[in-house]
Amino acid sequence: MSKVITAHAVSVDGYITGRDPGAGRGLGDATMLFDWYFDGDTPSQVFDGFHLSEPSARVFDALAGRVGAVVAGRNTYEDSDHFGGGSPHPAARLVVLSHRPAPEITDRQTLITTGIEDAVAAALKAADGKDVGLMGGGVATEALKAGLVDEVILHQVPILLGGGRPFFQTLPGHVRLHLLQAVPTPGVTHLHYQVQR
């Protein structure tokens, strides 16, 4: 059965971007959150050009191989220059959640303007039995509020950014997590949680 997961590189103080992210500026001054994609000798079997440490490659590829569709919020979509008309994942369809029209949507992308439930439903259909990945703090928070998230994965990079866009926004209450796996590797610790219901 398909699961809904959210996985992000995140600073120790909880940021997924640096200061001043946006179109043409990417994720701001936080590129070091992704250094671990390129600081090893083991090529990813899913993402061309990624060379990770062996333990990071094992964790990363296992997760990336599960994903059949991605839901991204409008901020993430804009900050990432529309993913070049495709998707942030080489084999997964992109669903963009926005409350306003996005005329630049391509035929390889789907725009949903009616809320997180509809976006996740569209992604589950597009995933064809694989899992759905959530991309962006707003999308992850809305999906958590709606009780749609099965797993939370934090690729925690040992840095304090001191500002930027936080991964999690305000939630209406506590969300309890159960740690499934913790894998310390060079430059990043992979924390894999199951959402308790």
mmCIF file with all atom_site columns, C-alpha atoms in Angstrom:
data_model
loop_
_atom_site.group_PDB
_atom_site.id
_atom_site.type_symbol
_atom_site.label_atom_id
_atom_site.label_alt_id
_atom_site.label_comp_id
_atom_site.label_asym_id
_atom_site.label_entity_id
_atom_site.label_seq_id
_atom_site.pdbx_PDB_ins_code
_atom_site.Cartn_x
_atom_site.Cartn_y
_atom_site.Cartn_z
_atom_site.occupancy
_atom_site.B_iso_or_equiv
_atom_site.pdbx_formal_charge
_atom_site.auth_seq_id
_atom_site.auth_comp_id
_atom_site.auth_asym_id
_atom_site.auth_atom_id
_atom_site.pdbx_PDB_model_num
ATOM 1   C CA . MET A 1 1   ? 0.000  0.000  0.000   1.00 0.00 ? 1   MET A CA 1
ATOM 2   C CA . SER A 1 2   ? 1.296  3.451  -0.898  1.00 0.00 ? 2   SER A CA 1
ATOM 3   C CA . LYS A 1 3   ? 2.575  5.718  1.861   1.00 0.00 ? 3   LYS A CA 1
ATOM 4   C CA . VAL A 1 4   ? 2.865  9.478  2.110   1.00 0.00 ? 4   VAL A CA 1
ATOM 5   C CA . ILE A 1 5   ? 6.331  10.543 3.231   1.00 0.00 ? 5   ILE A CA 1
ATOM 6   C CA . THR A 1 6   ? 8.117  13.813 3.714   1.00 0.00 ? 6   THR A CA 1
ATOM 7   C CA . ALA A 1 7   ? 11.905 13.875 3.530   1.00 0.00 ? 7   ALA A CA 1
ATOM 8   C CA . HIS A 1 8   ? 14.060 16.989 3.717   1.00 0.00 ? 8   HIS A CA 1
ATOM 9   C CA . ALA A 1 9   ? 17.588 18.099 4.325   1.00 0.00 ? 9   ALA A CA 1
ATOM 10  C CA . VAL A 1 10  ? 17.278 20.292 7.395   1.00 0.00 ? 10  VAL A CA 1
ATOM 11  C CA . SER A 1 11  ? 19.607 22.278 9.650   1.00 0.00 ? 11  SER A CA 1
ATOM 12  C CA . VAL A 1 12  ? 19.839 21.428 13.341  1.00 0.00 ? 12  VAL A CA 1
ATOM 13  C CA . ASP A 1 13  ? 17.727 24.530 14.052  1.00 0.00 ? 13  ASP A CA 1
ATOM 14  C CA . GLY A 1 14  ? 15.017 23.344 11.667  1.00 0.00 ? 14  GLY A CA 1
ATOM 15  C CA . TYR A 1 15  ? 15.503 25.346 8.444   1.00 0.00 ? 15  TYR A CA 1
ATOM 16  C CA . ILE A 1 16  ? 15.165 23.958 4.911   1.00 0.00 ? 16  ILE A CA 1
ATOM 17  C CA . THR A 1 17  ? 16.337 27.147 3.197   1.00 0.00 ? 17  THR A CA 1
ATOM 18  C CA . GLY A 1 18  ? 18.702 29.929 4.026   1.00 0.00 ? 18  GLY A CA 1
ATOM 19  C CA . ARG A 1 19  ? 17.766 33.570 4.206   1.00 0.00 ? 19  ARG A CA 1
ATOM 20  C CA . ASP A 1 20  ? 16.218 35.195 1.131   1.00 0.00 ? 20  ASP A CA 1
ATOM 21  C CA . PRO A 1 21  ? 15.107 32.154 -0.916  1.00 0.00 ? 21  PRO A CA 1
ATOM 22  C CA . GLY A 1 22  ? 13.132 32.761 -4.083  1.00 0.00 ? 22  GLY A CA 1
ATOM 23  C CA . ALA A 1 23  ? 12.944 32.584 -7.842  1.00 0.00 ? 23  ALA A CA 1
ATOM 24  C CA . GLY A 1 24  ? 16.421 33.070 -9.267  1.00 0.00 ? 24  GLY A CA 1
ATOM 25  C CA . ARG A 1 25  ? 17.933 32.748 -5.782  1.00 0.00 ? 25  ARG A CA 1
ATOM 26  C CA . GLY A 1 26  ? 17.038 29.101 -5.169  1.00 0.00 ? 26  GLY A CA 1
ATOM 27  C CA . LEU A 1 27  ? 17.089 28.181 -1.501  1.00 0.00 ? 27  LEU A CA 1
ATOM 28  C CA . GLY A 1 28  ? 19.014 31.262 -0.437  1.00 0.00 ? 28  GLY A CA 1
ATOM 29  C CA . ASP A 1 29  ? 22.323 30.902 1.357   1.00 0.00 ? 29  ASP A CA 1
ATOM 30  C CA . ALA A 1 30  ? 21.783 27.281 2.441   1.00 0.00 ? 30  ALA A CA 1
ATOM 31  C CA . THR A 1 31  ? 23.437 25.250 -0.301  1.00 0.00 ? 31  THR A CA 1
ATOM 32  C CA . MET A 1 32  ? 25.498 23.493 2.386   1.00 0.00 ? 32  MET A CA 1
ATOM 33  C CA . LEU A 1 33  ? 22.333 21.558 3.323   1.00 0.00 ? 33  LEU A CA 1
ATOM 34  C CA . PHE A 1 34  ? 22.953 19.514 0.175   1.00 0.00 ? 34  PHE A CA 1
ATOM 35  C CA . ASP A 1 35  ? 26.743 19.072 0.241   1.00 0.00 ? 35  ASP A CA 1
ATOM 36  C CA . TRP A 1 36  ? 26.259 15.446 1.310   1.00 0.00 ? 36  TRP A CA 1
ATOM 37  C CA . TYR A 1 37  ? 24.741 14.699 -2.130  1.00 0.00 ? 37  TYR A CA 1
ATOM 38  C CA . PHE A 1 38  ? 28.177 15.238 -3.672  1.00 0.00 ? 38  PHE A CA 1
ATOM 39  C CA . ASP A 1 39  ? 30.816 14.543 -1.003  1.00 0.00 ? 39  ASP A CA 1
ATOM 40  C CA . GLY A 1 40  ? 31.262 10.794 -1.417  1.00 0.00 ? 40  GLY A CA 1
ATOM 41  C CA . ASP A 1 41  ? 32.436 8.125  -3.821  1.00 0.00 ? 41  ASP A CA 1
ATOM 42  C CA . THR A 1 42  ? 29.198 6.134  -4.178  1.00 0.00 ? 42  THR A CA 1
ATOM 43  C CA . PRO A 1 43  ? 26.998 7.138  -7.128  1.00 0.00 ? 43  PRO A CA 1
ATOM 44  C CA . SER A 1 44  ? 23.262 7.244  -6.530  1.00 0.00 ? 44  SER A CA 1
ATOM 45  C CA . GLN A 1 45  ? 21.343 4.579  -8.424  1.00 0.00 ? 45  GLN A CA 1
ATOM 46  C CA . VAL A 1 46  ? 18.334 6.938  -8.681  1.00 0.00 ? 46  VAL A CA 1
ATOM 47  C CA . PHE A 1 47  ? 19.712 10.467 -9.218  1.00 0.00 ? 47  PHE A CA 1
ATOM 48  C CA . ASP A 1 48  ? 22.369 10.993 -11.903 1.00 0.00 ? 48  ASP A CA 1
ATOM 49  C CA . GLY A 1 49  ? 25.287 13.093 -10.724 1.00 0.00 ? 49  GLY A CA 1
ATOM 50  C CA . PHE A 1 50  ? 24.866 12.427 -7.002  1.00 0.00 ? 50  PHE A CA 1
ATOM 51  C CA . HIS A 1 51  ? 27.953 10.905 -5.352  1.00 0.00 ? 51  HIS A CA 1
ATOM 52  C CA . LEU A 1 52  ? 27.298 10.234 -1.683  1.00 0.00 ? 52  LEU A CA 1
ATOM 53  C CA . SER A 1 53  ? 29.062 8.438  1.125   1.00 0.00 ? 53  SER A CA 1
ATOM 54  C CA . GLU A 1 54  ? 28.237 4.724  1.004   1.00 0.00 ? 54  GLU A CA 1
ATOM 55  C CA . PRO A 1 55  ? 25.859 4.778  4.011   1.00 0.00 ? 55  PRO A CA 1
ATOM 56  C CA . SER A 1 56  ? 24.109 7.935  2.737   1.00 0.00 ? 56  SER A CA 1
ATOM 57  C CA . ALA A 1 57  ? 23.714 6.397  -0.730  1.00 0.00 ? 57  ALA A CA 1
ATOM 58  C CA . ARG A 1 58  ? 22.109 3.314  0.826   1.00 0.00 ? 58  ARG A CA 1
ATOM 59  C CA . VAL A 1 59  ? 19.584 5.403  2.807   1.00 0.00 ? 59  VAL A CA 1
ATOM 60  C CA . PHE A 1 60  ? 18.948 7.953  0.051   1.00 0.00 ? 60  PHE A CA 1
ATOM 61  C CA . ASP A 1 61  ? 18.431 5.430  -2.762  1.00 0.00 ? 61  ASP A CA 1
ATOM 62  C CA . ALA A 1 62  ? 16.157 3.229  -0.651  1.00 0.00 ? 62  ALA A CA 1
ATOM 63  C CA . LEU A 1 63  ? 13.880 6.211  -0.011  1.00 0.00 ? 63  LEU A CA 1
ATOM 64  C CA . ALA A 1 64  ? 14.099 7.733  -3.500  1.00 0.00 ? 64  ALA A CA 1
ATOM 65  C CA . GLY A 1 65  ? 13.335 4.373  -5.070  1.00 0.00 ? 65  GLY A CA 1
ATOM 66  C CA . ARG A 1 66  ? 10.011 4.243  -3.246  1.00 0.00 ? 66  ARG A CA 1
ATOM 67  C CA . VAL A 1 67  ? 8.674  7.519  -4.677  1.00 0.00 ? 67  VAL A CA 1
ATOM 68  C CA . GLY A 1 68  ? 6.261  7.528  -7.629  1.00 0.00 ? 68  GLY A CA 1
ATOM 69  C CA . ALA A 1 69  ? 4.925  11.089 -7.319  1.00 0.00 ? 69  ALA A CA 1
ATOM 70  C CA . VAL A 1 70  ? 5.872  14.299 -5.521  1.00 0.00 ? 70  VAL A CA 1
ATOM 71  C CA . VAL A 1 71  ? 3.635  17.045 -4.116  1.00 0.00 ? 71  VAL A CA 1
ATOM 72  C CA . ALA A 1 72  ? 5.386  20.419 -3.920  1.00 0.00 ? 72  ALA A CA 1
ATOM 73  C CA . GLY A 1 73  ? 4.034  23.726 -2.685  1.00 0.00 ? 73  GLY A CA 1
ATOM 74  C CA . ARG A 1 74  ? 4.030  26.872 -4.777  1.00 0.00 ? 74  ARG A CA 1
ATOM 75  C CA . ASN A 1 75  ? 6.955  28.456 -2.882  1.00 0.00 ? 75  ASN A CA 1
ATOM 76  C CA . THR A 1 76  ? 9.112  25.389 -3.443  1.00 0.00 ? 76  THR A CA 1
ATOM 77  C CA . TYR A 1 77  ? 8.030  25.282 -7.087  1.00 0.00 ? 77  TYR A CA 1
ATOM 78  C CA . GLU A 1 78  ? 8.972  28.947 -7.619  1.00 0.00 ? 78  GLU A CA 1
ATOM 79  C CA . ASP A 1 79  ? 12.214 28.716 -5.600  1.00 0.00 ? 79  ASP A CA 1
ATOM 80  C CA . SER A 1 80  ? 13.265 25.740 -7.741  1.00 0.00 ? 80  SER A CA 1
ATOM 81  C CA . ASP A 1 81  ? 12.630 27.512 -11.064 1.00 0.00 ? 81  ASP A CA 1
ATOM 82  C CA . HIS A 1 82  ? 9.635  25.260 -11.814 1.00 0.00 ? 82  HIS A CA 1
ATOM 83  C CA . PHE A 1 83  ? 11.923 22.189 -11.810 1.00 0.00 ? 83  PHE A CA 1
ATOM 84  C CA . GLY A 1 84  ? 12.714 22.947 -15.428 1.00 0.00 ? 84  GLY A CA 1
ATOM 85  C CA . GLY A 1 85  ? 9.210  21.918 -16.457 1.00 0.00 ? 85  GLY A CA 1
ATOM 86  C CA . GLY A 1 86  ? 9.641  18.454 -14.958 1.00 0.00 ? 86  GLY A CA 1
ATOM 87  C CA . SER A 1 87  ? 9.949  17.080 -11.454 1.00 0.00 ? 87  SER A CA 1
ATOM 88  C CA . PRO A 1 88  ? 12.506 17.171 -8.622  1.00 0.00 ? 88  PRO A CA 1
ATOM 89  C CA . HIS A 1 89  ? 12.617 13.352 -8.912  1.00 0.00 ? 89  HIS A CA 1
ATOM 90  C CA . PRO A 1 90  ? 13.798 11.745 -12.163 1.00 0.00 ? 90  PRO A CA 1
ATOM 91  C CA . ALA A 1 91  ? 11.048 9.089  -12.255 1.00 0.00 ? 91  ALA A CA 1
ATOM 92  C CA . ALA A 1 92  ? 8.163  10.714 -10.367 1.00 0.00 ? 92  ALA A CA 1
ATOM 93  C CA . ARG A 1 93  ? 5.349  12.928 -11.596 1.00 0.00 ? 93  ARG A CA 1
ATOM 94  C CA . LEU A 1 94  ? 5.027  16.365 -9.955  1.00 0.00 ? 94  LEU A CA 1
ATOM 95  C CA . VAL A 1 95  ? 1.819  17.694 -8.393  1.00 0.00 ? 95  VAL A CA 1
ATOM 96  C CA . VAL A 1 96  ? 1.979  21.405 -7.533  1.00 0.00 ? 96  VAL A CA 1
ATOM 97  C CA . LEU A 1 97  ? -0.312 22.649 -4.762  1.00 0.00 ? 97  LEU A CA 1
ATOM 98  C CA . SER A 1 98  ? -1.192 26.331 -5.069  1.00 0.00 ? 98  SER A CA 1
ATOM 99  C CA . HIS A 1 99  ? -4.044 28.649 -4.177  1.00 0.00 ? 99  HIS A CA 1
ATOM 100 C CA . ARG A 1 100 ? -3.458 30.698 -7.331  1.00 0.00 ? 100 ARG A CA 1
ATOM 101 C CA . PRO A 1 101 ? -3.069 29.826 -11.028 1.00 0.00 ? 101 PRO A CA 1
ATOM 102 C CA . ALA A 1 102 ? 0.333  28.823 -12.322 1.00 0.00 ? 102 ALA A CA 1
ATOM 103 C CA . PRO A 1 103 ? 0.345  29.376 -16.086 1.00 0.00 ? 103 PRO A CA 1
ATOM 104 C CA . GLU A 1 104 ? 3.821  27.902 -16.485 1.00 0.00 ? 104 GLU A CA 1
ATOM 105 C CA . ILE A 1 105 ? 2.638  24.361 -15.565 1.00 0.00 ? 105 ILE A CA 1
ATOM 106 C CA . THR A 1 106 ? 3.720  21.834 -18.214 1.00 0.00 ? 106 THR A CA 1
ATOM 107 C CA . ASP A 1 107 ? 2.069  18.623 -19.357 1.00 0.00 ? 107 ASP A CA 1
ATOM 108 C CA . ARG A 1 108 ? 4.518  16.721 -17.101 1.00 0.00 ? 108 ARG A CA 1
ATOM 109 C CA . GLN A 1 109 ? 3.115  18.542 -14.058 1.00 0.00 ? 109 GLN A CA 1
ATOM 110 C CA . THR A 1 110 ? -0.316 18.737 -12.444 1.00 0.00 ? 110 THR A CA 1
ATOM 111 C CA . LEU A 1 111 ? -1.681 21.839 -10.715 1.00 0.00 ? 111 LEU A CA 1
ATOM 112 C CA . ILE A 1 112 ? -4.115 21.366 -7.808  1.00 0.00 ? 112 ILE A CA 1
ATOM 113 C CA . THR A 1 113 ? -5.757 24.457 -6.275  1.00 0.00 ? 113 THR A CA 1
ATOM 114 C CA . THR A 1 114 ? -8.381 22.758 -4.070  1.00 0.00 ? 114 THR A CA 1
ATOM 115 C CA . GLY A 1 115 ? -6.286 21.780 -1.042  1.00 0.00 ? 115 GLY A CA 1
ATOM 116 C CA . ILE A 1 116 ? -3.845 19.251 0.337   1.00 0.00 ? 116 ILE A CA 1
ATOM 117 C CA . GLU A 1 117 ? -6.312 16.344 0.367   1.00 0.00 ? 117 GLU A CA 1
ATOM 118 C CA . ASP A 1 118 ? -6.918 16.676 -3.386  1.00 0.00 ? 118 ASP A CA 1
ATOM 119 C CA . ALA A 1 119 ? -3.203 17.136 -4.104  1.00 0.00 ? 119 ALA A CA 1
ATOM 120 C CA . VAL A 1 120 ? -2.275 13.977 -2.184  1.00 0.00 ? 120 VAL A CA 1
ATOM 121 C CA . ALA A 1 121 ? -5.136 12.048 -3.838  1.00 0.00 ? 121 ALA A CA 1
ATOM 122 C CA . ALA A 1 122 ? -3.901 13.127 -7.303  1.00 0.00 ? 122 ALA A CA 1
ATOM 123 C CA . ALA A 1 123 ? -0.340 12.164 -6.389  1.00 0.00 ? 123 ALA A CA 1
ATOM 124 C CA . LEU A 1 124 ? -1.394 8.753  -5.053  1.00 0.00 ? 124 LEU A CA 1
ATOM 125 C CA . LYS A 1 125 ? -3.149 8.090  -8.353  1.00 0.00 ? 125 LYS A CA 1
ATOM 126 C CA . ALA A 1 126 ? -0.110 9.234  -10.364 1.00 0.00 ? 126 ALA A CA 1
ATOM 127 C CA . ALA A 1 127 ? 2.291  7.220  -8.156  1.00 0.00 ? 127 ALA A CA 1
ATOM 128 C CA . ASP A 1 128 ? 0.869  3.956  -9.519  1.00 0.00 ? 128 ASP A CA 1
ATOM 129 C CA . GLY A 1 129 ? 1.307  1.988  -6.304  1.00 0.00 ? 129 GLY A CA 1
ATOM 130 C CA . LYS A 1 130 ? 4.521  3.669  -5.186  1.00 0.00 ? 130 LYS A CA 1
ATOM 131 C CA . ASP A 1 131 ? 4.829  6.215  -2.383  1.00 0.00 ? 131 ASP A CA 1
ATOM 132 C CA . VAL A 1 132 ? 4.121  9.941  -2.495  1.00 0.00 ? 132 VAL A CA 1
ATOM 133 C CA . GLY A 1 133 ? 6.833  12.363 -1.403  1.00 0.00 ? 133 GLY A CA 1
ATOM 134 C CA . LEU A 1 134 ? 5.950  15.761 0.050   1.00 0.00 ? 134 LEU A CA 1
ATOM 135 C CA . MET A 1 135 ? 8.290  18.637 -0.732  1.00 0.00 ? 135 MET A CA 1
ATOM 136 C CA . GLY A 1 136 ? 8.274  21.917 1.166   1.00 0.00 ? 136 GLY A CA 1
ATOM 137 C CA . GLY A 1 137 ? 7.449  22.934 4.716   1.00 0.00 ? 137 GLY A CA 1
ATOM 138 C CA . GLY A 1 138 ? 3.985  24.293 3.924   1.00 0.00 ? 138 GLY A CA 1
ATOM 139 C CA . VAL A 1 139 ? 2.894  21.131 2.139   1.00 0.00 ? 139 VAL A CA 1
ATOM 140 C CA . ALA A 1 140 ? 4.326  18.906 4.886   1.00 0.00 ? 140 ALA A CA 1
ATOM 141 C CA . THR A 1 141 ? 2.600  20.931 7.601   1.00 0.00 ? 141 THR A CA 1
ATOM 142 C CA . GLU A 1 142 ? -0.784 20.938 5.838   1.00 0.00 ? 142 GLU A CA 1
ATOM 143 C CA . ALA A 1 143 ? -0.547 17.185 5.241   1.00 0.00 ? 143 ALA A CA 1
ATOM 144 C CA . LEU A 1 144 ? 0.345  16.598 8.905   1.00 0.00 ? 144 LEU A CA 1
ATOM 145 C CA . LYS A 1 145 ? -2.631 18.714 9.973   1.00 0.00 ? 145 LYS A CA 1
ATOM 146 C CA . ALA A 1 146 ? -4.880 16.599 7.726   1.00 0.00 ? 146 ALA A CA 1
ATOM 147 C CA . GLY A 1 147 ? -3.495 13.325 9.108   1.00 0.00 ? 147 GLY A CA 1
ATOM 148 C CA . LEU A 1 148 ? -2.116 12.279 5.717   1.00 0.00 ? 148 LEU A CA 1
ATOM 149 C CA . VAL A 1 149 ? 1.584  11.708 6.536   1.00 0.00 ? 149 VAL A CA 1
ATOM 150 C CA . ASP A 1 150 ? 2.878  8.219  7.310   1.00 0.00 ? 150 ASP A CA 1
ATOM 151 C CA . GLU A 1 151 ? 6.611  8.902  7.652   1.00 0.00 ? 151 GLU A CA 1
ATOM 152 C CA . VAL A 1 152 ? 8.903  11.878 8.331   1.00 0.00 ? 152 VAL A CA 1
ATOM 153 C CA . ILE A 1 153 ? 12.542 11.665 7.255   1.00 0.00 ? 153 ILE A CA 1
ATOM 154 C CA . LEU A 1 154 ? 14.998 14.341 8.339   1.00 0.00 ? 154 LEU A CA 1
ATOM 155 C CA . HIS A 1 155 ? 18.418 14.455 6.709   1.00 0.00 ? 155 HIS A CA 1
ATOM 156 C CA . GLN A 1 156 ? 19.860 16.579 9.514   1.00 0.00 ? 156 GLN A CA 1
ATOM 157 C CA . VAL A 1 157 ? 22.962 18.547 8.561   1.00 0.00 ? 157 VAL A CA 1
ATOM 158 C CA . PRO A 1 158 ? 25.187 19.693 11.449  1.00 0.00 ? 158 PRO A CA 1
ATOM 159 C CA . ILE A 1 159 ? 24.777 23.423 10.971  1.00 0.00 ? 159 ILE A CA 1
ATOM 160 C CA . LEU A 1 160 ? 22.779 26.182 12.647  1.00 0.00 ? 160 LEU A CA 1
ATOM 161 C CA . LEU A 1 161 ? 21.497 28.485 9.900   1.00 0.00 ? 161 LEU A CA 1
ATOM 162 C CA . GLY A 1 162 ? 19.909 31.004 12.254  1.00 0.00 ? 162 GLY A CA 1
ATOM 163 C CA . GLY A 1 163 ? 17.200 31.931 9.757   1.00 0.00 ? 163 GLY A CA 1
ATOM 164 C CA . GLY A 1 164 ? 15.429 30.975 6.567   1.00 0.00 ? 164 GLY A CA 1
ATOM 165 C CA . ARG A 1 165 ? 12.260 29.023 5.884   1.00 0.00 ? 165 ARG A CA 1
ATOM 166 C CA . PRO A 1 166 ? 11.504 26.498 8.662   1.00 0.00 ? 166 PRO A CA 1
ATOM 167 C CA . PHE A 1 167 ? 10.598 22.932 7.749   1.00 0.00 ? 167 PHE A CA 1
ATOM 168 C CA . PHE A 1 168 ? 7.586  22.764 10.021  1.00 0.00 ? 168 PHE A CA 1
ATOM 169 C CA . GLN A 1 169 ? 5.084  25.576 10.408  1.00 0.00 ? 169 GLN A CA 1
ATOM 170 C CA . THR A 1 170 ? 2.563  25.947 13.229  1.00 0.00 ? 170 THR A CA 1
ATOM 171 C CA . LEU A 1 171 ? 0.626  22.768 13.947  1.00 0.00 ? 171 LEU A CA 1
ATOM 172 C CA . PRO A 1 172 ? -2.667 22.683 15.906  1.00 0.00 ? 172 PRO A CA 1
ATOM 173 C CA . GLY A 1 173 ? -1.237 20.209 18.410  1.00 0.00 ? 173 GLY A CA 1
ATOM 174 C CA . HIS A 1 174 ? 1.391  17.580 19.030  1.00 0.00 ? 174 HIS A CA 1
ATOM 175 C CA . VAL A 1 175 ? 2.356  15.024 16.405  1.00 0.00 ? 175 VAL A CA 1
ATOM 176 C CA . ARG A 1 176 ? 4.015  12.003 17.965  1.00 0.00 ? 176 ARG A CA 1
ATOM 177 C CA . LEU A 1 177 ? 6.765  10.257 16.042  1.00 0.00 ? 177 LEU A CA 1
ATOM 178 C CA . HIS A 1 178 ? 8.363  6.837  16.491  1.00 0.00 ? 178 HIS A CA 1
ATOM 179 C CA . LEU A 1 179 ? 12.021 6.589  15.487  1.00 0.00 ? 179 LEU A CA 1
ATOM 180 C CA . LEU A 1 180 ? 12.490 3.758  12.975  1.00 0.00 ? 180 LEU A CA 1
ATOM 181 C CA . GLN A 1 181 ? 16.114 4.380  12.073  1.00 0.00 ? 181 GLN A CA 1
ATOM 182 C CA . ALA A 1 182 ? 18.993 6.759  12.804  1.00 0.00 ? 182 ALA A CA 1
ATOM 183 C CA . VAL A 1 183 ? 22.016 6.573  10.513  1.00 0.00 ? 183 VAL A CA 1
ATOM 184 C CA . PRO A 1 184 ? 24.938 8.906  11.241  1.00 0.00 ? 184 PRO A CA 1
ATOM 185 C CA . THR A 1 185 ? 27.078 9.466  8.135   1.00 0.00 ? 185 THR A CA 1
ATOM 186 C CA . PRO A 1 186 ? 29.717 11.989 7.077   1.00 0.00 ? 186 PRO A CA 1
ATOM 187 C CA . GLY A 1 187 ? 28.066 15.426 6.943   1.00 0.00 ? 187 GLY A CA 1
ATOM 188 C CA . VAL A 1 188 ? 24.499 14.311 7.716   1.00 0.00 ? 188 VAL A CA 1
ATOM 189 C CA . THR A 1 189 ? 22.452 12.150 10.084  1.00 0.00 ? 189 THR A CA 1
ATOM 190 C CA . HIS A 1 190 ? 19.451 10.393 8.568   1.00 0.00 ? 190 HIS A CA 1
ATOM 191 C CA . LEU A 1 191 ? 16.495 10.251 10.976  1.00 0.00 ? 191 LEU A CA 1
ATOM 192 C CA . HIS A 1 192 ? 13.530 8.151  9.853   1.00 0.00 ? 192 HIS A CA 1
ATOM 193 C CA . TYR A 1 193 ? 10.295 8.439  11.845  1.00 0.00 ? 193 TYR A CA 1
ATOM 194 C CA . GLN A 1 194 ? 6.863  6.860  11.632  1.00 0.00 ? 194 GLN A CA 1
ATOM 195 C CA . VAL A 1 195 ? 3.930  9.168  12.422  1.00 0.00 ? 195 VAL A CA 1
ATOM 196 C CA . GLN A 1 196 ? 1.929  7.706  15.294  1.00 0.00 ? 196 GLN A CA 1
ATOM 197 C CA . ARG A 1 197 ? -1.828 7.859  14.992  1.00 0.00 ? 197 ARG A CA 1
#
